[in-house]
Tab-separated table of C-alpha atoms in Angstrom:
chain	number	residue	atom	x	y	z
V	1	MET	CA	-29.266	-66.738	-45.842
V	2	ASP	CA	-29.823	-65.293	-49.275
V	3	ASP	CA	-31.771	-67.440	-51.779
V	4	LYS	CA	-28.826	-67.514	-54.140
V	5	GLN	CA	-26.500	-68.763	-51.411
V	6	ILE	CA	-28.924	-71.576	-50.717
V	7	VAL	CA	-29.022	-72.426	-54.426
V	8	ASP	CA	-25.215	-72.548	-54.381
V	9	LEU	CA	-25.396	-75.077	-51.566
V	10	TYR	CA	-27.673	-77.266	-53.671
V	11	TRP	CA	-25.258	-76.996	-56.539
V	12	ALA	CA	-22.400	-78.101	-54.314
V	13	ARG	CA	-24.492	-81.058	-53.096
V	14	SER	CA	-24.329	-79.770	-49.559
V	15	GLU	CA	-26.788	-81.179	-47.051
V	16	ARG	CA	-26.872	-77.758	-45.500
V	17	ALA	CA	-28.954	-76.674	-48.487
V	18	ILE	CA	-31.805	-78.738	-47.089
V	19	GLU	CA	-31.348	-77.358	-43.593
V	20	GLU	CA	-31.317	-73.775	-44.816
V	21	THR	CA	-34.330	-74.426	-47.025
V	22	GLU	CA	-36.221	-75.949	-44.137
V	23	HIS	CA	-35.217	-73.064	-41.897
V	24	LYS	CA	-36.304	-70.402	-44.362
V	25	PHE	CA	-39.214	-71.965	-46.246
V	26	GLY	CA	-40.444	-74.806	-44.028
V	27	SER	CA	-43.404	-73.053	-42.478
V	28	TYR	CA	-44.385	-71.423	-45.765
V	29	CYS	CA	-44.434	-74.702	-47.693
V	30	ARG	CA	-46.295	-76.398	-44.845
V	31	THR	CA	-48.974	-73.716	-45.096
V	32	VAL	CA	-49.301	-74.202	-48.859
V	33	SER	CA	-49.628	-77.951	-48.449
V	34	TYR	CA	-51.912	-77.837	-45.415
V	35	ASN	CA	-54.312	-75.475	-47.206
V	36	ILE	CA	-54.803	-78.230	-49.772
V	37	LEU	CA	-54.607	-81.377	-47.679
V	38	ALA	CA	-55.881	-80.167	-44.296
V	39	ASN	CA	-53.861	-82.936	-42.718
V	40	THR	CA	-50.684	-82.220	-40.817
V	41	ALA	CA	-49.032	-85.581	-41.399
V	42	ASP	CA	-49.761	-85.565	-45.133
V	43	ALA	CA	-48.575	-81.978	-45.434
V	44	GLU	CA	-45.362	-82.915	-43.651
V	45	GLU	CA	-44.731	-85.697	-46.127
V	46	CYS	CA	-45.390	-83.401	-49.071
V	47	VAL	CA	-42.945	-80.849	-47.707
V	48	ASN	CA	-40.322	-83.578	-47.325
V	49	ASP	CA	-41.000	-84.624	-50.898
V	50	THR	CA	-40.606	-80.993	-51.952
V	51	TRP	CA	-37.082	-80.903	-50.492
V	52	LEU	CA	-36.250	-84.087	-52.379
V	53	LYS	CA	-37.576	-82.616	-55.633
V	54	ALA	CA	-35.580	-79.461	-54.980
V	55	TRP	CA	-32.450	-81.518	-54.325
V	56	ASN	CA	-32.920	-83.425	-57.564
V	57	SER	CA	-33.651	-80.336	-59.643
V	58	MET	CA	-30.691	-78.186	-58.523
V	59	PRO	CA	-28.590	-78.608	-60.531
V	60	THR	CA	-29.590	-78.094	-63.236
V	61	HIS	CA	-32.133	-75.421	-62.295
V	62	ARG	CA	-31.087	-72.155	-60.731
V	63	PRO	CA	-34.253	-70.401	-59.514
V	64	SER	CA	-33.813	-66.756	-58.663
V	65	LEU	CA	-36.676	-66.785	-56.142
V	66	LEU	CA	-36.975	-69.867	-54.011
V	67	ALA	CA	-40.339	-69.132	-52.383
V	68	PRO	CA	-42.421	-69.457	-55.571
V	69	TYR	CA	-40.182	-72.245	-56.854
V	70	LEU	CA	-40.667	-74.345	-53.729
V	71	GLY	CA	-44.282	-73.254	-53.346
V	72	LYS	CA	-45.104	-74.532	-56.826
V	73	LEU	CA	-43.404	-77.858	-56.115
V	74	THR	CA	-45.306	-78.211	-52.842
V	75	ARG	CA	-48.651	-77.233	-54.339
V	76	TRP	CA	-48.238	-79.607	-57.271
V	77	LEU	CA	-47.199	-82.500	-55.036
V	78	SER	CA	-50.104	-81.864	-52.672
V	79	LEU	CA	-52.675	-81.759	-55.469
V	80	THR	CA	-51.153	-84.824	-57.096
V	81	ARG	CA	-51.361	-86.683	-53.802
V	82	LEU	CA	-55.104	-86.082	-53.689
V	83	ARG	CA	-55.610	-86.878	-57.346
V	84	GLU	CA	-53.749	-90.183	-57.034
V	85	ASN	CA	-56.015	-91.103	-54.145
V	86	ASN	CA	-58.936	-90.067	-56.294
V	87	SER	CA	-59.930	-87.720	-53.500
V	88	LEU	CA	-59.599	-84.244	-54.967
V	89	ARG	CA	-63.244	-83.613	-54.205
V	90	ARG	CA	-62.949	-85.110	-50.779
V	91	GLY	CA	-59.818	-83.073	-50.042
V	92	GLY	CA	-59.505	-81.107	-46.886
V	93	GLY	CA	-59.949	-77.480	-46.040
V	94	GLU	CA	-61.277	-75.218	-48.734
V	95	LEU	CA	-60.598	-77.523	-51.647
V	96	PRO	CA	-64.097	-79.033	-52.121
V	97	LEU	CA	-65.618	-75.543	-51.945
V	98	ILE	CA	-63.075	-74.172	-54.384
V	99	LEU	CA	-63.767	-76.971	-56.830
V	100	ASP	CA	-67.501	-76.321	-56.524
V	101	GLU	CA	-66.956	-72.665	-57.339
V	102	LEU	CA	-64.922	-73.491	-60.403
V	103	ALA	CA	-67.314	-76.244	-61.442
V	104	GLU	CA	-70.249	-73.826	-61.418
V	105	THR	CA	-68.416	-71.834	-64.033
V	106	LEU	CA	-66.628	-74.443	-66.032
V	107	ASP	CA	-67.821	-77.996	-65.761
V	108	SER	CA	-70.197	-79.502	-68.272
V	109	GLY	CA	-70.619	-82.602	-66.150
V	110	GLU	CA	-68.365	-84.682	-68.351
V	111	ASP	CA	-64.918	-85.871	-67.540
V	112	THR	CA	-62.142	-84.595	-69.720
V	113	GLU	CA	-59.183	-86.713	-70.639
V	114	GLN	CA	-57.309	-83.784	-72.051
V	115	GLU	CA	-54.415	-83.612	-69.674
V	116	LEU	CA	-52.542	-81.760	-72.360
V	117	GLU	CA	-54.993	-78.951	-71.854
V	118	VAL	CA	-53.083	-77.977	-68.734
V	119	ARG	CA	-50.578	-76.052	-70.796
V	120	GLU	CA	-53.224	-74.240	-72.808
V	121	LEU	CA	-55.220	-73.471	-69.689
V	122	ASN	CA	-52.107	-72.170	-68.009
V	123	ARG	CA	-51.466	-69.813	-70.901
V	124	GLU	CA	-55.008	-68.449	-70.640
V	125	LEU	CA	-54.843	-68.178	-66.870
V	126	ARG	CA	-51.621	-66.199	-67.104
V	127	ARG	CA	-53.236	-63.907	-69.660
V	128	LEU	CA	-56.247	-63.443	-67.425
V	129	VAL	CA	-54.238	-62.729	-64.286
V	130	GLU	CA	-51.939	-60.348	-66.112
V	131	ALA	CA	-54.925	-58.244	-67.085
V	132	LEU	CA	-56.364	-58.060	-63.568
V	133	GLY	CA	-55.863	-55.139	-61.214
V	134	LYS	CA	-53.681	-55.726	-58.168
V	135	ASP	CA	-56.556	-56.311	-55.746
V	136	GLU	CA	-58.413	-58.675	-58.073
V	137	LYS	CA	-55.185	-60.514	-58.797
V	138	ASP	CA	-54.329	-60.950	-55.110
V	139	VAL	CA	-57.819	-62.149	-54.285
V	140	PHE	CA	-57.892	-64.583	-57.206
V	141	LEU	CA	-54.471	-66.080	-56.435
V	142	SER	CA	-55.200	-66.160	-52.700
V	143	ARG	CA	-58.274	-68.244	-53.347
V	144	TYR	CA	-57.234	-70.498	-56.201
V	145	TRP	CA	-53.464	-70.735	-55.842
V	146	TYR	CA	-53.015	-70.501	-52.070
V	147	MET	CA	-56.459	-72.032	-51.359
V	148	ALA	CA	-57.174	-69.515	-48.629
V	149	SER	CA	-60.701	-69.242	-47.243
V	150	VAL	CA	-62.877	-66.288	-48.188
V	151	LYS	CA	-62.814	-65.262	-44.532
V	152	GLU	CA	-59.006	-65.262	-44.436
V	153	ILE	CA	-58.771	-63.332	-47.693
V	154	ALA	CA	-61.201	-60.752	-46.343
V	155	GLU	CA	-59.156	-60.381	-43.172
V	156	LYS	CA	-55.843	-60.046	-44.991
V	157	THR	CA	-57.032	-57.688	-47.717
V	158	GLY	CA	-59.378	-55.580	-45.617
V	159	PHE	CA	-62.320	-56.245	-47.941
V	160	SER	CA	-65.656	-57.567	-46.704
V	161	GLU	CA	-66.374	-61.230	-47.340
V	162	SER	CA	-69.182	-60.326	-49.730
V	163	LYS	CA	-66.844	-58.100	-51.705
V	164	VAL	CA	-64.288	-60.912	-51.939
V	165	LYS	CA	-67.001	-63.267	-53.202
V	166	THR	CA	-68.145	-60.699	-55.754
V	167	MET	CA	-64.598	-60.146	-56.983
V	168	LEU	CA	-64.049	-63.875	-57.340
V	169	HIS	CA	-67.352	-64.309	-59.169
V	170	ARG	CA	-66.472	-61.564	-61.663
V	171	THR	CA	-63.036	-62.992	-62.286
V	172	ARG	CA	-64.461	-66.462	-62.865
V	173	LYS	CA	-66.884	-64.992	-65.383
V	174	LYS	CA	-64.010	-63.277	-67.180
V	175	LEU	CA	-62.172	-66.569	-67.209
V	176	LEU	CA	-65.160	-68.424	-68.628
V	177	SER	CA	-65.587	-65.854	-71.354
V	178	GLN	CA	-61.910	-66.017	-72.228
V	179	LEU	CA	-61.874	-69.798	-72.324
V	180	LYS	CA	-64.953	-69.823	-74.572
V	181	GLU	CA	-63.269	-67.380	-76.933
V	182	GLU	CA	-60.315	-69.714	-77.196
V	183	GLY	CA	-62.506	-72.770	-77.633
V	184	LEU	CA	-61.290	-74.281	-74.406
V	185	CYS	CA	-64.650	-74.433	-72.763
P	1	MET	CA	-60.451	-85.020	-64.605
P	2	LEU	CA	-63.155	-82.426	-64.711
P	3	LYS	CA	-62.212	-79.065	-66.116
P	4	SER	CA	-62.354	-77.473	-62.674
P	5	GLU	CA	-59.813	-79.995	-61.384
P	6	LEU	CA	-57.628	-79.499	-64.390
P	7	LEU	CA	-57.716	-75.790	-63.756
P	8	LEU	CA	-56.189	-76.202	-60.316
P	9	PHE	CA	-53.195	-77.933	-61.861
P	10	ALA	CA	-53.003	-75.402	-64.694
P	11	LEU	CA	-52.887	-72.618	-62.135
P	12	ASN	CA	-49.715	-73.980	-60.608
P	13	ASP	CA	-47.251	-72.250	-62.879
P	14	MET	CA	-48.242	-68.637	-62.396
P	15	ASP	CA	-45.886	-65.682	-62.532
P	16	ASP	CA	-43.370	-65.728	-59.661
P	17	SER	CA	-43.678	-62.036	-58.878
P	18	ASP	CA	-47.490	-62.283	-58.694
P	19	LEU	CA	-47.253	-65.233	-56.336
P	20	GLU	CA	-44.756	-63.388	-54.176
P	21	SER	CA	-46.933	-60.305	-54.055
P	22	THR	CA	-49.967	-62.344	-53.013
P	23	ARG	CA	-47.965	-64.365	-50.492
P	24	LYS	CA	-46.870	-61.170	-48.787
P	25	ARG	CA	-50.397	-59.817	-48.719
P	26	LEU	CA	-51.626	-63.036	-47.138
P	27	GLY	CA	-48.893	-62.684	-44.534
P	28	TYR	CA	-47.345	-66.087	-45.278
P	29	LYS	CA	-43.871	-65.428	-43.967
P	30	ILE	CA	-40.623	-66.996	-44.996
P	31	GLY	CA	-37.433	-67.142	-42.995
P	32	GLY	CA	-36.425	-68.346	-39.615
P	33	ALA	CA	-39.151	-70.798	-38.762
P	34	ALA	CA	-37.730	-74.167	-37.880
P	35	GLY	CA	-40.644	-76.526	-37.636
P	36	HIS	CA	-40.932	-79.973	-36.214
P	37	LEU	CA	-39.464	-81.636	-39.219
P	38	ALA	CA	-37.960	-85.086	-39.439
P	39	LYS	CA	-34.606	-83.722	-40.509
P	40	LYS	CA	-32.862	-87.047	-40.509
P	41	ARG	CA	-35.268	-88.287	-43.132
P	42	ILE	CA	-34.566	-85.316	-45.353
P	43	ILE	CA	-30.839	-85.682	-44.977
P	44	THR	CA	-31.167	-89.320	-45.868
P	45	PHE	CA	-32.887	-88.310	-49.095
P	46	ALA	CA	-30.152	-85.845	-49.843
P	47	LEU	CA	-27.345	-88.223	-49.168
P	48	ALA	CA	-28.914	-91.016	-51.150
P	49	ALA	CA	-29.395	-88.674	-54.091
P	50	ALA	CA	-25.782	-87.568	-53.930
P	51	LEU	CA	-24.516	-91.089	-53.853
P	52	ILE	CA	-26.785	-92.235	-56.647
P	53	LEU	CA	-25.297	-89.527	-58.803
P	54	GLY	CA	-21.882	-90.978	-58.185
P	55	LEU	CA	-22.746	-94.459	-59.344
P	56	GLY	CA	-20.993	-95.998	-62.249
P	57	THR	CA	-18.401	-93.284	-62.641
P	58	ALA	CA	-14.891	-94.489	-63.284
P	59	ALA	CA	-12.729	-92.315	-61.123
P	60	TYR	CA	-9.437	-91.720	-59.465
P	61	ALA	CA	-7.973	-89.100	-57.195
P	62	LEU	CA	-4.529	-87.679	-57.504
P	63	GLY	CA	-4.427	-85.895	-54.179
P	64	TRP	CA	-2.505	-82.903	-55.410
P	65	PHE	CA	-2.745	-79.674	-53.547
P	66	GLY	CA	-5.713	-77.726	-54.817
P	67	PHE	CA	-8.949	-79.617	-54.527
P	68	SER	CA	-7.585	-81.980	-51.907
P	69	SER	CA	-6.081	-79.183	-49.879
P	70	ARG	CA	-9.451	-77.458	-49.738
P	71	LEU	CA	-11.266	-80.486	-48.361
P	72	ALA	CA	-11.438	-81.647	-44.783
P	73	PRO	CA	-12.937	-84.957	-43.732
P	74	ALA	CA	-16.403	-84.547	-42.319
P	75	PRO	CA	-18.149	-86.916	-39.961
P	76	ALA	CA	-20.285	-89.560	-41.619
P	77	PRO	CA	-23.774	-88.092	-41.526
P	78	SER	CA	-27.185	-89.557	-41.064
P	79	ALA	CA	-26.555	-92.339	-38.610
P	80	ASP	CA	-29.905	-93.862	-39.531
P	81	LEU	CA	-28.941	-94.105	-43.170
P	82	GLU	CA	-29.468	-97.472	-44.764
P	83	LEU	CA	-27.951	-97.751	-48.195
P	84	SER	CA	-27.511	-100.664	-50.504
P	85	PRO	CA	-23.802	-101.521	-50.794
P	86	GLU	CA	-23.694	-100.489	-54.444
P	87	PHE	CA	-24.332	-96.889	-53.446
P	88	GLY	CA	-20.777	-96.748	-52.195
P	89	ASP	CA	-19.194	-95.492	-49.039
P	90	PRO	CA	-21.180	-92.729	-47.327
P	91	SER	CA	-18.064	-91.827	-45.368
P	92	ASP	CA	-16.678	-90.100	-48.488
P	93	HIS	CA	-17.995	-86.876	-47.012
P	94	HIS	CA	-15.967	-83.685	-46.908
P	95	TYR	CA	-16.202	-80.025	-46.046
P	96	LEU	CA	-14.833	-77.468	-48.461
P	97	SER	CA	-13.894	-74.038	-47.179
P	98	TYR	CA	-13.974	-71.027	-49.483
P	99	SER	CA	-11.542	-69.085	-47.349
P	100	GLY	CA	-8.819	-71.430	-46.157
P	101	ALA	CA	-6.748	-74.467	-47.052
P	102	MET	CA	-6.474	-77.553	-44.876
P	103	GLY	CA	-4.806	-76.743	-41.560
P	104	SER	CA	-5.299	-72.989	-41.805
P	105	ASN	CA	-6.918	-71.090	-38.976
P	106	THR	CA	-9.717	-70.008	-41.277
P	107	MET	CA	-10.531	-73.567	-42.180
P	108	LYS	CA	-10.343	-74.679	-38.541
P	109	ALA	CA	-12.729	-71.902	-37.581
P	110	SER	CA	-15.022	-72.767	-40.492
P	111	LEU	CA	-15.115	-76.435	-39.540
P	112	GLU	CA	-15.780	-75.715	-35.894
P	113	TRP	CA	-18.574	-73.334	-36.811
P	114	GLN	CA	-20.002	-75.912	-39.175
P	115	ASP	CA	-19.971	-78.610	-36.488
P	116	TYR	CA	-21.528	-76.255	-33.982
P	117	TYR	CA	-24.186	-75.148	-36.442
P	118	LYS	CA	-25.105	-78.721	-37.394
P	119	ALA	CA	-25.257	-79.754	-33.745
P	120	TRP	CA	-27.567	-76.854	-33.058
P	121	TRP	CA	-29.815	-78.045	-35.847
P	122	GLU	CA	-30.043	-81.455	-34.243
P	123	SER	CA	-30.855	-79.974	-30.849
P	124	GLU	CA	-34.218	-79.768	-29.166
P	125	GLU	CA	-33.752	-76.010	-29.051
P	126	ALA	CA	-33.714	-75.884	-32.854
P	127	GLN	CA	-36.788	-78.070	-33.070
P	128	ASN	CA	-38.675	-75.587	-30.923
P	129	HIS	CA	-37.190	-72.455	-32.470
P	130	THR	CA	-39.741	-70.352	-34.335
P	131	ASN	CA	-39.870	-67.304	-36.510
P	132	GLN	CA	-41.031	-65.321	-33.489
P	133	ASP	CA	-37.857	-66.342	-31.639
P	134	ASP	CA	-35.799	-64.952	-34.511
P	135	LEU	CA	-37.704	-61.685	-34.455
P	136	ALA	CA	-37.290	-61.420	-30.680
P	137	PHE	CA	-33.559	-62.109	-30.996
P	138	ILE	CA	-33.099	-59.350	-33.568
P	139	ALA	CA	-35.234	-56.927	-31.570
P	140	ALA	CA	-33.112	-57.557	-28.466
P	141	HIS	CA	-29.808	-57.290	-30.363
P	142	PRO	CA	-30.190	-55.030	-33.371
P	143	GLU	CA	-26.387	-54.695	-33.462
P	144	TRP	CA	-26.206	-58.389	-34.420
P	145	LYS	CA	-28.671	-58.175	-37.300
P	146	SER	CA	-25.903	-58.424	-39.887
P	147	TYR	CA	-24.550	-61.620	-38.262
P	148	TYR	CA	-28.053	-63.046	-38.253
P	149	ASP	CA	-28.345	-62.272	-41.971
P	150	ILE	CA	-24.880	-63.486	-42.911
P	151	TYR	CA	-24.276	-66.462	-40.574
P	152	SER	CA	-27.868	-67.398	-39.684
P	153	ALA	CA	-26.896	-66.949	-36.041
P	154	CYS	CA	-30.217	-66.692	-34.269
P	155	THR	CA	-29.457	-67.141	-30.566
P	156	GLU	CA	-27.155	-65.472	-28.061
P	157	ASP	CA	-25.217	-68.730	-27.673
P	158	MET	CA	-24.603	-68.862	-31.415
P	159	MET	CA	-23.303	-65.320	-31.373
P	160	GLU	CA	-21.008	-66.103	-28.452
P	161	LYS	CA	-19.661	-69.058	-30.395
P	162	LEU	CA	-18.970	-66.894	-33.436
P	163	PHE	CA	-17.107	-64.331	-31.357
P	164	ALA	CA	-15.142	-67.051	-29.535
P	165	LEU	CA	-14.052	-68.623	-32.833
P	166	SER	CA	-13.043	-65.254	-34.168
P	167	GLU	CA	-10.816	-64.633	-31.149
P	168	GLN	CA	-9.413	-68.155	-30.876
P	169	TYR	CA	-8.379	-68.441	-34.525
P	170	GLY	CA	-7.705	-64.791	-35.280
P	171	VAL	CA	-10.272	-64.681	-38.075
P	172	ARG	CA	-12.570	-61.800	-38.816
P	173	LEU	CA	-16.308	-62.066	-39.135
P	174	HIS	CA	-18.093	-60.473	-42.042
P	175	ASP	CA	-20.174	-57.648	-40.640
P	176	SER	CA	-21.666	-56.142	-43.751
P	177	ALA	CA	-23.102	-57.581	-46.924
P	178	THR	CA	-24.342	-55.602	-49.892
P	179	THR	CA	-26.240	-56.714	-52.943
P	180	PRO	CA	-24.906	-54.477	-55.719
P	181	GLU	CA	-27.529	-52.723	-57.796
P	182	ASN	CA	-25.484	-52.830	-60.978
P	183	ASP	CA	-22.139	-53.847	-62.442
P	184	ALA	CA	-20.541	-50.483	-61.737
P	185	GLN	CA	-21.377	-50.708	-58.052
P	186	PHE	CA	-20.162	-54.300	-57.916
P	187	HIS	CA	-16.781	-53.401	-59.412
P	188	GLN	CA	-16.466	-50.424	-57.095
P	189	LEU	CA	-17.291	-52.450	-53.969
P	190	ALA	CA	-15.093	-55.381	-54.974
P	191	GLY	CA	-12.257	-53.125	-56.144
P	192	ILE	CA	-11.657	-54.997	-59.367
P	193	GLY	CA	-12.191	-54.475	-63.060
P	194	PRO	CA	-13.881	-56.814	-65.542
P	195	PHE	CA	-12.572	-60.347	-65.082
P	196	ILE	CA	-14.681	-62.485	-67.410
P	197	LEU	CA	-12.808	-62.969	-70.647
P	198	ARG	CA	-15.703	-63.354	-73.037
P	199	GLU	CA	-17.163	-60.894	-75.471
P	200	GLU	CA	-19.655	-58.391	-74.087
P	201	GLY	CA	-23.141	-59.839	-74.404
P	202	GLU	CA	-21.779	-63.355	-74.698
P	203	PHE	CA	-22.016	-64.110	-70.994
P	204	GLU	CA	-24.080	-63.204	-67.955
P	205	PHE	CA	-22.774	-62.495	-64.491
P	206	GLN	CA	-24.536	-61.187	-61.433
P	207	CYS	CA	-22.831	-60.547	-58.134
P	208	TYR	CA	-25.317	-61.023	-55.328
P	209	ILE	CA	-23.212	-60.394	-52.243
P	210	VAL	CA	-20.164	-58.239	-51.663
P	211	TYR	CA	-18.822	-58.216	-48.131
P	212	GLU	CA	-17.076	-55.349	-46.424
P	213	ASP	CA	-13.602	-56.651	-47.400
P	214	GLY	CA	-14.432	-57.140	-51.089
P	215	SER	CA	-15.105	-60.872	-50.770
P	216	PHE	CA	-17.997	-61.687	-53.054
P	217	HIS	CA	-20.294	-64.411	-54.361
P	218	GLY	CA	-21.910	-64.278	-57.787
P	219	PHE	CA	-23.226	-66.470	-60.525
P	220	GLY	CA	-23.696	-66.370	-64.245
P	221	PHE	CA	-23.830	-68.252	-67.503
P	222	LEU	CA	-21.076	-68.966	-69.995
P	223	PRO	CA	-21.750	-70.257	-73.482
P	224	PHE	CA	-20.372	-73.539	-74.735
P	225	GLY	CA	-21.714	-73.989	-78.215
P	226	GLU	CA	-25.247	-72.679	-78.267
P	227	GLU	CA	-26.020	-73.509	-74.660
P	228	GLY	CA	-25.389	-71.348	-71.607
P	229	TYR	CA	-23.801	-73.221	-68.700
P	230	PRO	CA	-24.354	-71.869	-65.193
P	231	PHE	CA	-21.463	-71.191	-62.839
P	232	THR	CA	-20.810	-69.739	-59.391
P	233	PHE	CA	-17.840	-67.487	-58.661
P	234	VAL	CA	-16.645	-66.907	-55.097
P	235	ARG	CA	-13.765	-64.698	-54.001
P	236	SER	CA	-12.883	-64.853	-50.322
P	237	ARG	CA	-10.151	-63.242	-48.267
P	238	LYS	CA	-8.130	-65.767	-46.310
P	239	ASN	CA	-8.465	-64.295	-42.827
P	240	VAL	CA	-12.224	-64.216	-42.697
P	241	LEU	CA	-14.894	-66.737	-41.749
P	242	ASP	CA	-16.941	-67.368	-44.871
P	243	PRO	CA	-20.488	-68.307	-43.871
P	244	THR	CA	-20.823	-70.900	-46.616
P	245	VAL	CA	-18.892	-74.056	-45.895
P	246	GLN	CA	-19.672	-76.591	-48.549
P	247	GLU	CA	-20.295	-80.261	-47.941
P	248	LEU	CA	-19.275	-82.660	-50.636
P	249	TYR	CA	-19.777	-86.323	-51.316
P	250	GLY	CA	-17.857	-88.377	-53.788
P	251	SER	CA	-14.591	-86.427	-53.714
P	252	GLU	CA	-12.839	-89.550	-54.969
P	253	GLN	CA	-14.883	-89.350	-58.140
P	254	TYR	CA	-13.035	-86.275	-59.299
P	255	GLU	CA	-10.182	-86.033	-61.725
P	256	GLU	CA	-7.836	-83.223	-60.777
P	257	TRP	CA	-5.044	-81.442	-62.589
P	258	GLN	CA	-3.115	-78.186	-62.674
P	259	TYR	CA	-3.447	-75.781	-65.530
P	260	THR	CA	-2.006	-72.420	-66.533
P	261	THR	CA	-4.755	-70.276	-67.969
P	262	ALA	CA	-4.492	-68.187	-71.099
P	263	THR	CA	-3.715	-65.155	-68.934
P	264	GLY	CA	-0.979	-66.979	-67.025
P	265	ALA	CA	-2.712	-67.889	-63.781
P	266	LEU	CA	-1.871	-71.263	-62.270
P	267	VAL	CA	-5.102	-72.950	-61.234
P	268	ASN	CA	-6.232	-76.348	-60.051
P	269	ILE	CA	-9.129	-77.941	-61.858
P	270	ALA	CA	-11.267	-80.767	-60.490
P	271	SER	CA	-13.979	-82.305	-62.607
P	272	TRP	CA	-16.541	-85.066	-62.198
P	273	ASP	CA	-18.687	-86.339	-65.053
P	274	TRP	CA	-21.439	-86.580	-62.572
P	275	SER	CA	-24.458	-84.500	-63.124
P	276	HIS	CA	-26.096	-85.906	-66.182
P	277	PRO	CA	-23.581	-87.838	-68.243
P	278	GLU	CA	-26.320	-88.655	-70.704
P	279	ASN	CA	-26.527	-84.929	-71.367
P	280	GLY	CA	-22.787	-84.628	-71.741
P	281	LYS	CA	-22.116	-82.501	-68.670
P	282	SER	CA	-19.580	-82.436	-65.887
P	283	LEU	CA	-19.424	-80.602	-62.593
P	284	THR	CA	-16.189	-78.654	-62.685
P	285	TRP	CA	-14.340	-76.699	-60.010
P	286	VAL	CA	-11.480	-74.261	-60.568
P	287	PHE	CA	-9.331	-73.036	-57.666
P	288	TYR	CA	-6.922	-70.120	-57.588
P	289	GLU	CA	-5.176	-68.451	-54.712
P	290	ASN	CA	-2.661	-65.753	-53.988
P	291	GLU	CA	-1.234	-64.363	-50.764
P	292	ASP	CA	-4.463	-63.162	-49.241
P	293	THR	CA	-7.273	-64.334	-51.516
P	294	MET	CA	-8.863	-67.597	-52.576
P	295	ILE	CA	-11.073	-67.955	-55.610
P	296	THR	CA	-13.445	-70.839	-56.156
P	297	VAL	CA	-15.430	-71.249	-59.351
P	298	PHE	CA	-17.756	-74.138	-60.021
P	299	GLY	CA	-20.341	-74.961	-62.597
P	300	THR	CA	-21.345	-77.379	-65.274
P	301	THR	CA	-19.275	-77.768	-68.415
P	302	PRO	CA	-19.401	-80.069	-71.380
P	303	LEU	CA	-17.560	-83.329	-70.808
P	304	GLY	CA	-13.826	-83.444	-71.367
P	305	GLN	CA	-10.609	-81.823	-70.197
P	306	GLU	CA	-10.627	-79.308	-73.023
P	307	SER	CA	-13.976	-77.881	-71.950
P	308	CYS	CA	-12.855	-77.656	-68.333
P	309	GLU	CA	-9.774	-75.700	-69.387
P	310	ALA	CA	-11.843	-73.445	-71.641
P	311	PHE	CA	-14.015	-72.802	-68.583
P	312	ALA	CA	-10.904	-71.779	-66.583
P	313	ASP	CA	-9.679	-69.643	-69.497
P	314	SER	CA	-12.905	-67.665	-69.296
P	315	PHE	CA	-11.719	-65.837	-66.175
P	316	ASP	CA	-8.905	-63.411	-65.398
P	317	PHE	CA	-7.976	-64.793	-61.991
P	318	VAL	CA	-5.214	-62.264	-61.427
P	319	GLU	CA	-7.646	-59.375	-61.820
P	320	ALA	CA	-10.324	-61.098	-59.750
P	321	GLY	CA	-7.763	-61.882	-57.052
P	322	LYS	CA	-6.686	-58.284	-56.529
């Protein structure tokens, strides 16, 4: 079923919207969540919560592409679940490694209370990603949005693992430089 | 949070097209994979949300033809549902067919397909059905690819059921669906001229599916004041099985009346101040039909009968019903 037909079902408060969403996006959202949580039961709950969020947001939203819309909801819910348990750094899968990589570049060792920085950081991240070439962009988002392992990224892109690591390192450096320029780091 | 943790959250809202491009490169597929999900739990969420939305709304139902004639009682869903009494009666559950009124063969076929489809979803077969099964089904029956796309029929039994319904009730199945590339192609495929009665540039409309008989689904935005209100517009021929049977809760919450639009079309309007009353919005449906065509339009409007009628006046139903 077309994404827009599914959105229509949400708008008409049809339960079938959930069924069609599960049918079309269930495995995808489970992958997004599992890559963060590395726990099947927790990922299942986050995916269920994603459907509830989707149900409550349509109407009034009308996303044109459901995959990124639902993926963002799932990713946010999964990260929030870890943060609320104060276990971001004890999270499953690649997450502790990913945080270490980012910390090497960004962290000064002090906690920040600037939750409002999320919006500013997002603006800079979008600017950074926009300026990347396609390969760099895919590798960066694979690692830090989809939380894929370096090995998986290498397999899917056809690059060697060392090349993937080099690309990620360069992009992180660009990010650091950009954030310093903007006084965000 | 440390900056690195904050960054993970800040990354969430990246550009959709970039995320899609990366998803495809990673091989994270969408479509067709029915996992081992606790569906009843999800449905319970959905139903509870629908009923919560209906709380506190003063309502009555007139039962005129129009909205009522398009609804058929549906079985009470979610047997495991436990609701507080104030949420109301979960049995106020209806199907709405785009292509047939109550008692018509098209509606009977739609309802039977809906029941069959829902039962399939509850079955063990559905729980074990995977994306690979879908791909194998299409590979074995490439001639049924369009039915898979349009009706989500993904097994031989489902296809047999579709064909049986078609024969039993004398209804056609859609066998081709096109997403028009532009307005000109849409109008050519649908065989109609412009039908939205607003100034050029004042509204948006995008048709996303035109079927082989000119039936179509589209959506757009109409301005009320400075805000654009989204709507969906569906035209369906009467002798065809539309794949999208709607389920509705809270039909008794609607006010319904007949109205003759500015261009002389007699329509039925049903409106429910449901969605976000604090934001001053209603969910409004407009129904029109002629000998062989039914038109269903729904969207949000500002509160009040006048706004609902202005919404109906925004369309040339005679042109759209050609």
